[in-house]
Structure formats: structure tokens, C-alpha cells
Amino acid sequence: MKQVNLKVNGIPVTVDAGTRILDAARKVGVNIPTLCYLKDVTNQGSCRMCVVEVVGAKNLVTSCFATVREGMEVLTNTPKVLASRKTTLELILSNHDQKCLSCVRSTNCELQKLALEYGCDSYKYQGEKNHYEIDDSNPYLIRDNNKCILCRRCVAVCDKIQSVNAIGANNRGFKTEIGSVFGHKLNETGCVACGQCIKVCPVGALYEKDDTDRVMKAILDPDKFVIVGTAPAVRVGVGEEFGYPIGTDVQGKMVTACRRLGFDKVFDVNMTADLTIMEEGNELISRLGDKNAKLPMITSCSPGWINFIETFYPDLLDHLSTCKSPQQMFGAVMKTYYAEKFGIDPAKMVVVTVMPCTAKKTEVLREHHKASGYPDVDITITTREFARLLKRHSIDLRNLEESEFDDPIGTGSSAGNLFGTTGGVMEAALRTVAAVVNGRNLDKLDFKKVRGMDGIREATVKLDNGVTVNVAVAHSLSNARKLMDEIRAGKSKYQFIEVMACPGGCLNGGGQPIVPSEVLNNVDVKALRAKAIYDKDKKAEIRQCHENPVMKTLYKDYFGKPNSHKAHEVLHTTYSAQHKL
Ligand code: SF4
Ligand code: SF4
Ligand code: SF4
């Protein structure tokens, strides 16, 4: 690659030709503020916060868009540049509701931070303001365009990363607003509830529906037995809300925090991730041995993905595993097996889950997910809501001792914990499928080919019975779409596919802590959270789902064997086409 030499604020730097000025500046520790630019998502140069002076150029240059030239001299903090950025911010504020005190993003808002740094006068430009109706038409996400700064990051992530295209810019000029086609509400569109738009929004214009009051109402009701289950990715995310470095596993403190909130029992959804593998792994083995069965079989644990395939590929629903997700299996097991074993009336049981995911809020409402006759899961909250709930109750993770999940079904294997990252379900499944078919555990449990952050990864596994299994892993829905198009065209070479809707998998789910673009543009947040998950796996005693002693108990006492009639009644589901715009 051709190299280019330039100076940024007088500091020499050499970069590849084609590098953006913004990235060249970062290389020598010069940070340029942005509001619309987001690495790997968008660089449309519309907000004009990243303007810089280039010596010799007449006008300011947008550094997220313009690329370097040999001999270029870039100045990032001249009075002209600072004045331009300040005016940009004050113009944004002139059409912004500025209700910072009660805004969900206050103290984690990119606009608020920059307005403070640039010493903005919030009321410098007074005039007409737009007033928008809030869109709260769905169970997972609220859009408040009164706070929108039209950066279009949400549009880019929905289009480029998720290939859903549920939102875009409507109208023109001062009346421009972000919304769905023809002004429809989000629940009328093909939106899959992934929440990735919330994650990239720099301000408080997009946020999850808050179910924390419902949780506390249940906890405070003496007539209710309230159980909480936490997903794998939550423990490597929630610490960030309390000042821990990105990728810190705070499992023990998280469990203590749940107890302090007043839950009657605190269990680990890793346990039902193990159960998912028991069911799904055996389902795969049975499909591999049946020449009439639909292959490739595709995982079904990601509700954003299920919403996507039901909306965009309804003709491929037979390829999905019939397993409910670990969250739904968790609720189903609690209200059937656990309720029976401990003599608790499922009508009085409230199952709460803490999830990295906004789409889970759609999953709990699925019609057929009522193994006990009552909804498997009653309330699901995101990692962010969980942190908010703790802060409201003055529970600071940093001040807590660690504790263990409750017995008797609190144990999960580290393979179940791998569900928190892209490739994790596949790796957990391959460990168990190989052990079941080969009649012995593998010597090496790590499947490194399915790890990492490439959009689509593949591997081939040879089993002792002579069967070769080609597998693929896709994360983010634009990558899933490529694999689905292959299946539709009859060109898929795989027998088993894992799909997670969110980029990086659940660890970067739509409900995880929001990381400002200043950090996202410089740090690989997904890799750091994934490392925490793999580190736990390296050190764990139980690294395979089928070795979790809880599985043995569950099958001995209740389900009989994987894919039994009873297991199908409680742990499996069906899918149907979603007809949306
Ligand atoms: S989005 Fe930011 S600037 Fe706007 S009200 Fe919320 S915290 Fe304040
Ligand atoms: S939730 Fe996902 S699908 Fe829906 S608008 Fe946001 S990014 Fe698009
Ligand atoms: S909703 Fe948020 S991400 Fe979308 S355009 Fe508005 S400010 Fe940007």
C-alpha cells in the first residue's frame, strides 16, 4: 500500500493512502469530535463537527470524509475550527428539547458532553422548534424525535449492518425527521427489535421501553415468588455502568446485586443455554441422520434473528431449530419443573430475566410460549435497565461482595456461557454433538475457526461415524441475509448455521451499556467483552453442556431424554411468517 506523509497540528504522521484525516489524526493521539461518524457504520460527513483546517484550502474540511494527501498540513483546533463547531452545536440545540435533567442519556450523551466542552449557549438561536409525537408503538423501543439531531447513525446501522431498512429520513429541510416509510409507526414495519439503533444514537432520541417499575412491583408484592435469571453477556457488560473497564466479568457481584434488590431466587440462564444445546445438538444429530430432514439447521436463540427470518425469509422457517431460546426455556423450566418440585403455584410465580437484548421484549410476548399455561417469562429487562434499577436503589457493584447463584439449578457450564458471543452457540453445540456421536469427549474443546469477529466464519467437523458437518457462523443480519440467499438459491454447503442478530452477538446486543463513539472509534469493545467470555471458559471446570450435573437431574427427573415428548411440550416452539411493511 502506498504511504502518505502529512502533519497534524505540526506532528508528522505516515499512513496508508486513502486514510481519512480523522484516522490519521488519531494515530498521533489527536482526537477530533464527531456526532455522525461512527467507525464501521457511517462516515457521511453531515454533522460537520469533525471539520478541520487544511493549510491552503479555502473552506473547512470534514475529516471523517476527506482523505490524506502527501505533504498535507492539518490543523484541528484553530479559532476558526472551534467557532464553526460551536455554531454547529448551538444550531442543533436551537431545535432540541434540552430536557437533560430527565433524559435517559444525561451524563452519557455525546451532544451534552460536546455542548459543555465548547461552552455553548443553549439558547443562542431562538426560533421555531419542531414538536414531534413520541413513537412508543412497540414493546421494546421509544423514538423521541424532539431529541434527534439527524445524525442518521440509526438509519445507517439499520440499513448497512442489519439490512432491515425500517427507518429513514422523511420530509426535507427544517421538517426533516427520522421515521418509517410514509410515517408509519415502527411496529408496522419490518423492524426486528434488535435495538442496534439505540446503541449508536449519540443522544436520548432512542431508548428501550423501561420495565423496571414492573419488576419492583412484583418484588414488593408479598403474594408473588419472583425469580430472576441473568444471561451470559450481562455479566461482561453491566460492570461498565459502574466504572469497571470494558470486558470485566462481574458475575459474583451481579448475583449479590440481584439479591439486594429482593428477588426470591437468583439463577443463571447459562443453565438453560446448556439445556438448549442438549435439545438442539440432539435435534441436529437426528436431522443429519434423516435424508428427508431440512438442512442446514439454523440456531434459534436470537429473537432479533427470529423476527428477521419470519419477516424476510418465511419460506425458510423449516430450517430453524425448534428449540426455544435459553431465556424462554428458563421461564418454561421454572414454571413447570421447578414449580412442581418446590410446590410453587406458577400463577404466583414471576419470572424476570436480565438480558443484553431489546428483542427479548418481543420474545416474551410470543403466543405459544406458555409451557405452564402462563407466559414462560413475565418481564425482561436489558442490562441498561438493570443498572438503572440498581442505581435507583443505591446498589453499587463496586461495594458488593461476590456470591453464587442459587441451588439447585443455578449451575451453568462455560459452554453455556459462550452463548454471549458470536460463534459461542456453535462451539458449545459442536463440543456436545461430537461427544454424543463419538461416545467420548473431544481431546481439544476449542473450535478456534468459529471464533473472532469476521462477519461469516466457517469450519468443517468430522465425526467418528463418518459424517462430515460443514458449519457457518454469521453475526449481524446483513451477513445472515447472505447465508439465507444461498439457501434460497439451493447453493448452501452447510449442515448447521449459527446466526446472532447483533454484530458480535449478545455481548453487543441492543440492550448492553452504551459506549460513546469516542471510545467505539478507538477501542474494540466487542473483542474485549468476548475475551472475558473466553477467559472464563479457559478456567472453567465444566466446559461442556452435557457435563453440567443439572442436565442429568433434569432429564432423569423430568424430561426423560433430549427431544422427548415432554421436552417438546416445554422446550420447543413453532414459527410463523410475520407480514409487515
Ligand atoms: S439528548 Fe442529551 S442534550 Fe438532549 S436532553 Fe438528553 S441529555 Fe440533554
Ligand atoms: S431496532 Fe433494529 S431493525 Fe428496528 S429500527 Fe432499530 S436497527 Fe432497525
Ligand atoms: S435518532 Fe439518534 S441516531 Fe437516529 S438520527 Fe436521530 S440522533 Fe441520530
Coordinates of C-alpha atoms and ligand atoms in Angstrom, one line a residue, residues 93 96-100 103 105-107 109 111-112 147 203-205, ligand 1:
L93 CA -29.6 22.9 20.4
H96 CA -33.6 20.4 20.6
D97 CA -35.9 19.9 23.6
Q98 CA -32.9 20.1 26.1
K99 CA -34.7 18.2 28.8
C100 CA -31.4 16.9 30.1
C103 CA -33.3 12.4 29.8
R105 CA -28.9 9.7 28.3
S106 CA -28.0 12.5 30.6
T107 CA -24.3 12.1 31.6
C109 CA -24.9 12.0 25.9
L111 CA -24.3 16.3 22.5
Q112 CA -24.4 17.2 26.1
K147 CA -34.1 15.0 20.8
V203 CA -28.4 11.3 22.3
G204 CA -31.6 10.4 24.0
A205 CA -33.8 10.1 20.9
Ligands
SF4_1 S1 -30.3 14.1 24.4 FE1 -28.6 14.9 25.5 S2 -28.7 17.1 25.3 FE2 -30.7 16.3 24.8 S3 -31.9 16.3 26.6 FE3 -30.9 14.3 26.5 S4 -29.0 14.5 27.7 FE4 -29.8 16.6 27.2

